[in-house]
Tab-separated table of C-alpha atoms and ligand atoms in Angstrom:
chain	number	residue	atom	x	y	z
S	1	UNK	CA	94.096	95.370	70.404
S	2	UNK	CA	96.979	97.295	71.955
S	3	UNK	CA	100.386	95.750	72.348
S	4	UNK	CA	100.036	95.288	76.104
S	5	UNK	CA	96.740	93.414	75.842
S	6	UNK	CA	98.240	90.630	73.762
S	7	UNK	CA	99.374	87.631	75.789
S	8	UNK	CA	103.125	87.471	76.227
S	9	UNK	CA	104.939	84.227	75.491
S	10	UNK	CA	107.638	85.007	78.055
S	11	UNK	CA	107.712	82.381	80.791
S	12	UNK	CA	105.468	79.888	78.961
S	13	UNK	CA	106.115	76.183	79.383
S	14	UNK	CA	106.515	73.976	76.290
S	15	UNK	CA	102.900	72.853	76.687
S	16	UNK	CA	101.849	76.483	77.016
S	17	UNK	CA	103.653	77.431	73.813
S	18	UNK	CA	102.107	74.458	72.020
S	19	UNK	CA	98.652	75.640	73.097
S	20	UNK	CA	99.437	79.167	71.869
S	21	UNK	CA	100.428	77.764	68.477
S	22	UNK	CA	97.371	75.526	68.250
S	23	UNK	CA	95.254	78.609	68.873
S	24	UNK	CA	96.717	79.963	65.607
S	25	UNK	CA	95.535	76.799	63.822
S	26	UNK	CA	99.016	75.542	63.079
S	27	UNK	CA	98.958	71.972	61.748
S	28	UNK	CA	99.581	69.461	64.545
S	29	UNK	CA	102.604	67.958	62.757
S	30	UNK	CA	104.387	71.333	62.908
S	31	UNK	CA	103.748	72.123	66.550
S	32	UNK	CA	106.680	70.294	68.119
S	33	UNK	CA	109.209	71.787	65.741
S	34	UNK	CA	107.801	75.317	66.115
S	35	UNK	CA	107.803	75.022	69.899
S	36	UNK	CA	111.471	74.009	69.752
S	37	UNK	CA	112.256	77.046	67.596
S	38	UNK	CA	110.387	79.493	69.832
S	39	UNK	CA	111.968	77.900	72.892
S	40	UNK	CA	115.430	78.380	71.526
S	41	UNK	CA	114.839	82.018	70.573
S	42	UNK	CA	113.055	82.988	73.760
S	43	UNK	CA	115.096	81.188	76.390
S	44	UNK	CA	118.466	80.479	74.785
S	45	UNK	CA	118.911	83.722	72.857
S	46	UNK	CA	116.659	86.012	74.883
S	47	UNK	CA	114.864	87.273	71.739
S	48	UNK	CA	112.667	90.316	72.277
S	49	UNK	CA	111.171	90.440	68.820
S	50	UNK	CA	109.574	87.776	66.603
S	51	UNK	CA	111.464	89.271	63.657
S	52	UNK	CA	114.731	88.060	65.169
S	53	UNK	CA	113.557	84.454	64.662
S	54	UNK	CA	115.159	83.956	61.286
S	55	UNK	CA	114.434	80.241	60.942
S	56	UNK	CA	110.701	80.883	61.378
S	57	UNK	CA	108.864	81.789	58.175
S	58	UNK	CA	108.044	85.445	57.690
S	59	UNK	CA	104.369	84.637	57.542
S	60	UNK	CA	104.339	82.803	60.857
S	61	UNK	CA	106.420	85.574	62.457
S	62	UNK	CA	103.794	88.066	61.363
S	63	UNK	CA	100.969	85.921	62.745
S	64	UNK	CA	102.785	85.471	66.034
S	65	UNK	CA	103.319	89.213	66.314
S	66	UNK	CA	99.692	89.834	65.503
S	67	UNK	CA	98.473	87.695	68.395
S	68	UNK	CA	101.269	87.600	70.943
S	69	UNK	CA	104.138	89.642	72.296
S	70	UNK	CA	107.508	88.939	73.886
S	71	UNK	CA	106.989	91.716	76.395
S	72	UNK	CA	108.571	91.298	79.782
S	73	UNK	CA	107.148	92.550	83.032
S	74	UNK	CA	108.406	96.094	83.526
S	75	UNK	CA	111.307	96.964	85.806
S	76	UNK	CA	109.869	99.890	87.725
S	77	UNK	CA	113.055	100.622	89.604
S	78	UNK	CA	116.518	99.237	90.085
S	79	UNK	CA	118.591	99.825	93.185
S	80	UNK	CA	122.239	98.873	93.270
S	81	UNK	CA	123.844	98.297	96.653
S	82	UNK	CA	127.420	99.306	97.379
S	83	UNK	CA	128.181	95.554	97.556
S	84	UNK	CA	126.879	94.975	94.013
S	85	UNK	CA	123.537	93.499	95.049
S	86	UNK	CA	120.710	94.694	92.833
S	87	UNK	CA	117.079	94.919	93.749
S	88	UNK	CA	114.467	95.222	91.060
S	89	UNK	CA	110.903	96.255	91.623
S	90	UNK	CA	108.980	94.472	88.901
S	91	UNK	CA	105.468	95.359	87.790
S	92	UNK	CA	103.650	92.276	86.542
S	93	UNK	CA	101.567	92.493	83.417
S	94	UNK	CA	97.920	93.131	84.321
S	95	UNK	CA	95.824	89.946	84.466
S	96	UNK	CA	92.591	91.743	83.491
S	97	UNK	CA	91.215	95.211	82.744
S	98	UNK	CA	90.859	96.063	86.466
S	99	UNK	CA	94.348	94.959	87.421
S	100	UNK	CA	96.863	97.796	87.590
S	101	UNK	CA	99.715	95.308	87.698
S	102	UNK	CA	100.881	93.843	91.003
S	103	UNK	CA	104.470	94.415	92.039
S	104	UNK	CA	107.105	92.042	93.297
S	105	UNK	CA	110.721	92.406	94.251
S	106	UNK	CA	113.537	90.328	92.936
S	107	UNK	CA	117.137	90.470	94.171
S	108	UNK	CA	120.404	89.620	92.416
S	109	UNK	CA	123.415	88.760	94.562
S	110	UNK	CA	126.757	88.451	92.749
S	111	UNK	CA	129.609	86.556	94.411
S	112	UNK	CA	133.043	85.451	93.198
S	113	UNK	CA	131.980	81.992	92.080
S	114	UNK	CA	128.255	82.352	91.549
S	115	UNK	CA	125.428	84.786	90.974
S	116	UNK	CA	122.210	84.121	92.828
S	117	UNK	CA	118.793	85.375	91.872
S	118	UNK	CA	116.284	85.469	94.691
S	119	UNK	CA	112.811	85.141	93.198
S	120	UNK	CA	109.289	85.545	94.551
S	121	UNK	CA	106.569	82.920	94.315
S	122	UNK	CA	103.648	85.048	95.479
S	123	UNK	CA	102.728	88.701	95.730
S	124	UNK	CA	102.971	89.076	99.523
S	125	UNK	CA	102.482	86.037	101.762
S	126	UNK	CA	99.499	84.632	103.644
S	127	UNK	CA	101.717	83.465	106.485
S	128	UNK	CA	102.613	85.817	109.283
S	129	UNK	CA	106.095	85.024	110.546
S	130	UNK	CA	106.650	87.752	113.109
S	131	UNK	CA	110.184	88.691	111.967
S	132	UNK	CA	109.338	88.971	108.253
S	133	UNK	CA	108.334	92.154	106.479
S	134	UNK	CA	106.617	90.334	103.602
S	135	UNK	CA	104.257	88.727	106.130
S	136	UNK	CA	102.860	92.161	106.978
S	137	UNK	CA	101.790	92.815	103.385
S	138	UNK	CA	98.064	92.460	102.886
S	139	UNK	CA	97.837	92.090	99.159
S	140	UNK	CA	98.399	88.439	98.296
S	141	UNK	CA	98.118	86.295	95.202
S	142	UNK	CA	99.948	83.367	93.691
S	143	UNK	CA	102.286	84.115	90.817
S	144	UNK	CA	101.741	82.170	87.613
S	145	UNK	CA	104.549	79.964	86.303
S	146	UNK	CA	105.042	82.579	83.581
S	147	UNK	CA	105.517	85.312	86.156
S	148	UNK	CA	108.012	83.236	88.120
S	149	UNK	CA	110.085	82.421	85.033
S	150	UNK	CA	109.840	86.029	83.834
S	151	UNK	CA	111.904	87.114	86.851
S	152	UNK	CA	114.891	85.195	85.519
S	153	UNK	CA	114.268	86.471	81.994
S	154	UNK	CA	114.214	90.068	83.248
S	155	UNK	CA	117.416	89.502	85.233
S	156	UNK	CA	119.153	87.958	82.227
S	157	UNK	CA	117.992	90.861	80.037
S	158	UNK	CA	119.475	93.292	82.511
S	159	UNK	CA	122.725	91.345	82.887
S	160	UNK	CA	123.071	90.257	79.236
S	161	UNK	CA	123.232	86.689	80.485
S	162	UNK	CA	121.363	84.388	78.076
S	163	UNK	CA	123.208	81.153	77.233
S	164	UNK	CA	123.126	82.126	73.550
S	165	UNK	CA	124.699	85.546	74.105
S	166	UNK	CA	128.339	86.416	74.690
S	167	UNK	CA	128.696	87.200	78.406
S	168	UNK	CA	129.132	90.896	79.200
S	169	UNK	CA	132.580	92.208	80.073
S	170	UNK	CA	131.540	95.369	81.861
S	171	UNK	CA	132.807	94.284	85.247
S	172	UNK	CA	129.646	92.535	86.361
S	173	UNK	CA	130.634	89.879	88.837
S	174	UNK	CA	130.880	86.866	89.362
S	175	UNK	CA	134.422	86.737	88.073
S	176	UNK	CA	135.023	82.987	87.803
S	177	UNK	CA	135.669	81.633	84.308
S	178	UNK	CA	132.569	80.235	82.679
S	179	UNK	CA	130.311	81.220	85.575
S	180	UNK	CA	127.045	82.709	84.435
S	181	UNK	CA	125.945	86.035	85.915
S	182	UNK	CA	122.907	84.150	87.216
S	183	UNK	CA	124.042	80.628	88.075
S	184	UNK	CA	121.684	79.920	90.976
S	185	UNK	CA	118.059	80.624	91.800
S	186	UNK	CA	116.612	80.632	95.294
S	187	UNK	CA	112.909	80.902	96.090
S	188	UNK	CA	113.540	83.169	99.050
S	189	UNK	CA	111.822	86.332	97.888
S	190	UNK	CA	108.200	87.060	98.634
S	191	UNK	CA	105.742	84.289	99.349
S	192	UNK	CA	105.516	80.673	100.418
S	193	UNK	CA	106.445	78.554	97.381
S	194	UNK	CA	104.767	75.402	98.675
S	195	UNK	CA	101.412	77.184	98.716
S	196	UNK	CA	101.893	77.632	94.979
S	197	UNK	CA	103.469	74.297	94.151
S	198	UNK	CA	101.840	73.688	90.755
S	199	UNK	CA	103.159	76.946	89.345
S	200	UNK	CA	106.529	76.663	91.094
S	201	UNK	CA	106.932	73.191	89.699
S	202	UNK	CA	106.044	74.263	86.134
S	203	UNK	CA	108.417	77.210	86.472
S	204	UNK	CA	111.213	74.908	87.622
S	205	UNK	CA	110.703	72.839	84.494
S	206	UNK	CA	111.329	75.927	82.355
S	207	UNK	CA	114.254	77.254	84.409
S	208	UNK	CA	116.070	73.933	84.296
S	209	UNK	CA	115.438	73.046	80.641
S	210	UNK	CA	118.826	72.291	79.070
S	211	UNK	CA	117.798	73.723	75.695
S	212	UNK	CA	116.790	77.030	77.192
S	213	UNK	CA	117.560	78.797	80.445
S	214	UNK	CA	119.663	75.774	81.455
S	215	UNK	CA	119.900	76.116	85.223
S	216	UNK	CA	120.765	72.869	86.928
S	217	UNK	CA	118.097	71.689	89.383
S	218	UNK	CA	120.859	71.351	91.949
S	219	UNK	CA	121.320	75.085	91.686
S	220	UNK	CA	117.675	75.835	92.351
S	221	UNK	CA	116.669	75.988	96.010
S	222	UNK	CA	113.121	76.226	97.273
S	223	UNK	CA	112.748	77.612	100.777
S	224	UNK	CA	109.689	76.791	102.850
S	225	UNK	CA	108.467	77.808	106.250
S	226	UNK	CA	107.383	74.176	106.667
S	227	UNK	CA	104.316	73.196	104.649
S	228	UNK	CA	104.843	69.554	105.574
S	229	UNK	CA	102.311	67.831	103.276
S	230	UNK	CA	103.875	69.451	100.185
S	231	UNK	CA	107.540	68.812	100.957
S	232	UNK	CA	107.720	65.271	99.557
S	233	UNK	CA	105.684	66.401	96.576
S	234	UNK	CA	108.179	69.188	95.847
S	235	UNK	CA	111.050	66.711	95.796
S	236	UNK	CA	109.232	64.139	93.703
S	237	UNK	CA	108.010	66.659	91.136
S	238	UNK	CA	110.972	68.989	90.812
S	239	UNK	CA	114.188	67.541	92.212
S	240	UNK	CA	114.919	71.011	93.604
S	241	UNK	CA	117.160	71.582	96.588
S	242	UNK	CA	115.231	72.135	99.798
S	243	UNK	CA	115.685	74.840	102.420
S	244	UNK	CA	113.708	74.925	105.649
S	245	UNK	CA	113.088	78.086	107.639
S	246	UNK	CA	113.554	76.524	111.056
S	247	UNK	CA	114.462	79.530	113.249
S	248	UNK	CA	113.617	77.850	116.573
S	249	UNK	CA	114.330	74.510	118.207
S	250	UNK	CA	111.326	74.351	120.535
S	251	UNK	CA	107.696	74.240	119.451
S	252	UNK	CA	106.544	76.925	121.904
S	253	UNK	CA	108.963	79.467	120.419
S	254	UNK	CA	108.532	78.341	116.804
S	255	UNK	CA	104.760	78.643	117.236
S	256	UNK	CA	105.366	82.360	117.835
S	257	UNK	CA	108.015	83.025	115.201
S	258	UNK	CA	106.577	80.855	112.437
S	259	UNK	CA	102.877	80.442	113.280
S	260	UNK	CA	102.516	77.655	110.697
S	261	UNK	CA	104.356	75.535	113.277
S	262	UNK	CA	101.089	75.164	115.205
S	263	UNK	CA	99.802	73.148	112.277
S	264	UNK	CA	103.023	71.301	111.430
S	265	UNK	CA	105.298	71.084	114.485
S	266	UNK	CA	109.048	70.567	114.443
S	267	UNK	CA	109.043	66.759	114.763
S	268	UNK	CA	106.745	66.364	111.722
S	269	UNK	CA	108.776	68.879	109.759
S	270	UNK	CA	112.022	67.033	110.434
S	271	UNK	CA	110.442	63.713	109.504
S	272	UNK	CA	109.432	65.195	106.147
S	273	UNK	CA	113.067	66.278	105.724
S	274	UNK	CA	114.382	62.797	106.520
S	275	UNK	CA	112.007	61.474	103.849
S	276	UNK	CA	112.842	64.179	101.256
S	277	UNK	CA	113.448	62.458	97.914
S	278	UNK	CA	117.078	62.646	96.886
S	279	UNK	CA	118.414	64.152	100.128
S	280	UNK	CA	121.888	62.812	100.837
S	281	UNK	CA	125.212	64.031	102.175
S	282	UNK	CA	125.980	65.270	98.672
S	283	UNK	CA	122.581	66.997	98.438
S	284	UNK	CA	121.994	68.417	101.860
S	285	UNK	CA	118.927	70.236	103.092
S	286	UNK	CA	119.635	73.805	104.206
S	287	UNK	CA	118.237	74.835	107.565
S	288	UNK	CA	117.826	78.583	107.844
S	289	UNK	CA	118.054	80.074	111.294
S	290	UNK	CA	117.498	83.801	111.774
S	291	UNK	CA	119.494	85.221	114.680
S	292	UNK	CA	117.160	87.144	116.990
S	293	UNK	CA	118.694	88.825	120.001
S	294	UNK	CA	117.837	87.060	123.268
S	295	UNK	CA	115.046	85.129	121.557
S	296	UNK	CA	116.614	82.084	119.915
S	297	UNK	CA	120.378	82.702	120.150
S	298	UNK	CA	121.599	81.010	123.360
S	299	UNK	CA	124.254	78.284	123.587
S	300	UNK	CA	121.520	75.884	124.664
S	301	UNK	CA	119.587	76.714	121.457
S	302	UNK	CA	122.705	75.990	119.388
S	303	UNK	CA	123.279	72.642	121.096
S	304	UNK	CA	119.632	71.684	120.689
S	305	UNK	CA	119.800	72.613	117.012
S	306	UNK	CA	122.679	70.227	116.497
S	307	UNK	CA	120.883	67.493	118.424
S	308	UNK	CA	117.668	67.935	116.463
S	309	UNK	CA	119.402	67.659	113.110
S	310	UNK	CA	121.173	64.377	113.885
S	311	UNK	CA	120.459	61.939	111.117
S	312	UNK	CA	119.260	64.608	108.670
S	313	UNK	CA	121.684	65.436	105.827
S	314	UNK	CA	121.826	69.099	106.747
S	315	UNK	CA	123.617	72.398	106.207
S	316	UNK	CA	122.921	75.226	108.599
S	317	UNK	CA	122.606	78.796	107.453
S	318	UNK	CA	122.632	81.373	110.227
S	319	UNK	CA	120.981	84.560	108.994
S	320	UNK	CA	121.612	87.761	110.909
S	321	UNK	CA	118.169	89.283	111.402
S	322	UNK	CA	117.542	92.034	108.877
S	323	UNK	CA	115.639	94.798	110.574
S	324	UNK	CA	112.815	96.725	108.940
S	325	UNK	CA	110.938	99.771	110.164
S	326	UNK	CA	108.796	98.787	113.146
S	327	UNK	CA	110.200	95.262	113.464
S	328	UNK	CA	109.664	93.746	116.916
S	329	UNK	CA	113.150	92.141	117.075
S	330	UNK	CA	116.801	93.035	117.030
S	331	UNK	CA	119.653	91.168	115.435
S	332	UNK	CA	121.825	89.172	117.840
S	333	UNK	CA	125.170	90.757	118.736
S	334	UNK	CA	128.063	89.697	116.571
S	335	UNK	CA	129.876	87.892	119.415
S	336	UNK	CA	126.718	85.930	120.153
S	337	UNK	CA	126.378	84.891	116.519
S	338	UNK	CA	130.030	83.808	116.520
S	339	UNK	CA	129.591	81.772	119.689
S	340	UNK	CA	126.451	80.137	118.308
S	341	UNK	CA	128.191	79.452	115.037
S	342	UNK	CA	131.212	77.922	116.872
S	343	UNK	CA	128.980	75.404	118.606
S	344	UNK	CA	127.359	74.487	115.300
S	345	UNK	CA	130.754	74.377	113.567
S	346	UNK	CA	132.306	72.160	116.242
S	347	UNK	CA	129.461	69.734	115.675
S	348	UNK	CA	130.636	69.361	112.074
S	349	UNK	CA	128.677	71.955	110.098
S	350	UNK	CA	130.788	74.248	107.883
S	351	UNK	CA	130.765	78.068	107.446
S	352	UNK	CA	127.272	78.789	108.549
S	353	UNK	CA	126.795	82.587	108.806
S	354	UNK	CA	125.153	84.201	105.813
S	355	UNK	CA	126.680	87.607	105.131
S	356	UNK	CA	123.932	90.149	104.917
S	357	UNK	CA	123.867	91.561	101.384
S	358	UNK	CA	122.231	94.650	100.036
S	359	UNK	CA	121.274	95.918	103.464
S	360	UNK	CA	121.575	99.550	102.340
S	361	UNK	CA	118.811	99.019	99.795
S	362	UNK	CA	116.613	96.818	102.039
S	363	UNK	CA	117.223	93.898	99.706
S	364	UNK	CA	118.011	91.279	102.328
S	365	UNK	CA	115.846	88.301	103.235
S	366	UNK	CA	112.534	89.211	104.709
S	367	UNK	CA	112.779	92.891	103.825
S	368	UNK	CA	110.942	92.595	100.544
S	369	UNK	CA	107.650	94.302	100.320
S	370	UNK	CA	106.214	95.942	97.264
S	371	UNK	CA	106.484	99.672	96.786
S	372	UNK	CA	102.731	100.071	96.324
S	373	UNK	CA	102.174	98.514	99.733
S	374	UNK	CA	104.772	100.785	101.293
S	375	UNK	CA	103.191	103.829	99.687
S	376	UNK	CA	99.775	102.733	100.855
S	377	UNK	CA	101.071	102.198	104.376
S	378	UNK	CA	102.676	105.645	104.284
S	379	UNK	CA	99.405	107.149	103.063
S	380	UNK	CA	97.539	105.411	105.897
S	381	UNK	CA	100.001	106.798	108.427
S	382	UNK	CA	99.771	110.266	106.949
S	383	UNK	CA	95.978	110.118	107.159
S	384	UNK	CA	95.968	109.274	110.876
A	401	LIG	N1	108.354	81.790	102.591
A	401	LIG	C1	109.546	81.048	102.426
A	401	LIG	C2	110.541	81.710	101.493
A	401	LIG	C3	110.698	83.198	101.571
A	401	LIG	S1	111.456	83.844	103.027
A	401	LIG	C4	110.173	80.780	103.776
A	401	LIG	O1	109.718	81.329	104.757
A	401	LIG	O2	111.094	79.967	103.815
A	401	LIG	C5	113.194	83.468	102.795
A	401	LIG	C6	113.988	83.388	104.090
A	401	LIG	O3	114.157	84.683	104.696
A	401	LIG	C7	113.318	82.524	105.150
A	401	LIG	O4	114.244	81.706	105.803
A	401	LIG	C8	112.792	83.579	106.087
A	401	LIG	O5	112.507	83.021	107.343
A	401	LIG	C9	113.908	84.570	106.083
A	401	LIG	N2	113.557	85.877	106.624
A	401	LIG	C10	112.354	86.478	106.638
A	401	LIG	N3	112.428	87.686	107.224
A	401	LIG	C11	113.708	87.862	107.606
A	401	LIG	C12	114.419	88.923	108.235
A	401	LIG	N4	113.806	90.056	108.563
A	401	LIG	N5	115.737	88.758	108.463
A	401	LIG	C13	116.367	87.634	108.069
A	401	LIG	N6	115.756	86.607	107.456
A	401	LIG	C14	114.435	86.713	107.235
A	402	LIG	FE1	105.929	84.213	104.383
A	402	LIG	FE2	108.409	83.183	104.434
A	402	LIG	FE3	107.916	85.685	105.330
A	402	LIG	FE4	107.062	83.595	106.727
A	402	LIG	S1	109.205	84.131	106.293
A	402	LIG	S2	105.864	85.455	106.259
A	402	LIG	S3	106.511	82.165	105.108
A	402	LIG	S4	107.687	84.970	103.226
């Protein structure tokens, strides 16, 4: 058996690790303690080698190494933007002999007081929002919980940011005292997380475990295009913060921009938000609104947005449209965005425009699409 064919323990849940240990015939009475040890080494210290696990007997370390690895998915490329944003193209470990390893993109956005990792929940996306590049990708599959968690592990490897390691001093921002390089996770990369809720929910359990990766659930945000039947479920199972990709205030327009709206129209979506477990003024739901020139950016749209959100504990995030090659929209003019944002601000919503980050490396929202897909598309074009 070659190294790469062994299952990796990276990203496993506690139950998953227990099952891996049982498969080695470990006595049941030892399992809980061994899981705790592995957990601490893998997620608290970021161990890459079983031999580093000094409180695990040499014999067990050897057996673990014989059957499993601590291999991470491979970083195929790293691009660093002039604003410090990093985009990693990550090749997932093959799931079987025919799989060449699907690719996903993962983006790290450092700010003064926080560092946000934008993770993917699927390879591609089955939905077809007309302004989103990921929606044009044909290859689609759900990520496993392991693959979702592995994105944070890879980022922490790269940034030297495990809770059990001394933070790096090489100028990596954020600069605030005691702020981790990755302090927040948003599910705003590729895919619709609520179409993969079981795995997202397991992954959230690992990300937020206080004895391991230790991210607070209040610093984990799941963004959905509006899969209404799963919204309550997400809240009940994970306690994650919710973000809704609203983008339009009328059903006829939202039907076009976010076709899922035909199934779950705005009124139903907002009702699900009002009912979201744990939503309160201290834990507001974020409403994302992409600014598309002359499509959804009028004063009337802004006023209607404010009216619609009455009674929902909401924050509004205006996202300047990030163009991609062949996109059918343009970003609203800056003055228009400011005017729109003034109306929203005067209605009591604070600082709503999201600064585009990593634009020079196509790392912004909705620009993610795997390199293999791009190459394939290029090959198709070349063949025409
Ligand atoms: N599928 C989920 C999460 C991933 S998309 C969702 O749709 O919410 C993350 C955010 O980026 C969403 O708000 C999405 O609408 C937005 N987005 C997609 N393409 C974009 C683009 N080209 N410019 C700006 N935002 C975009
Ligand atoms: Fe999928 Fe979200 Fe893109 Fe829509 S915006 S196609 S739901 S990733």
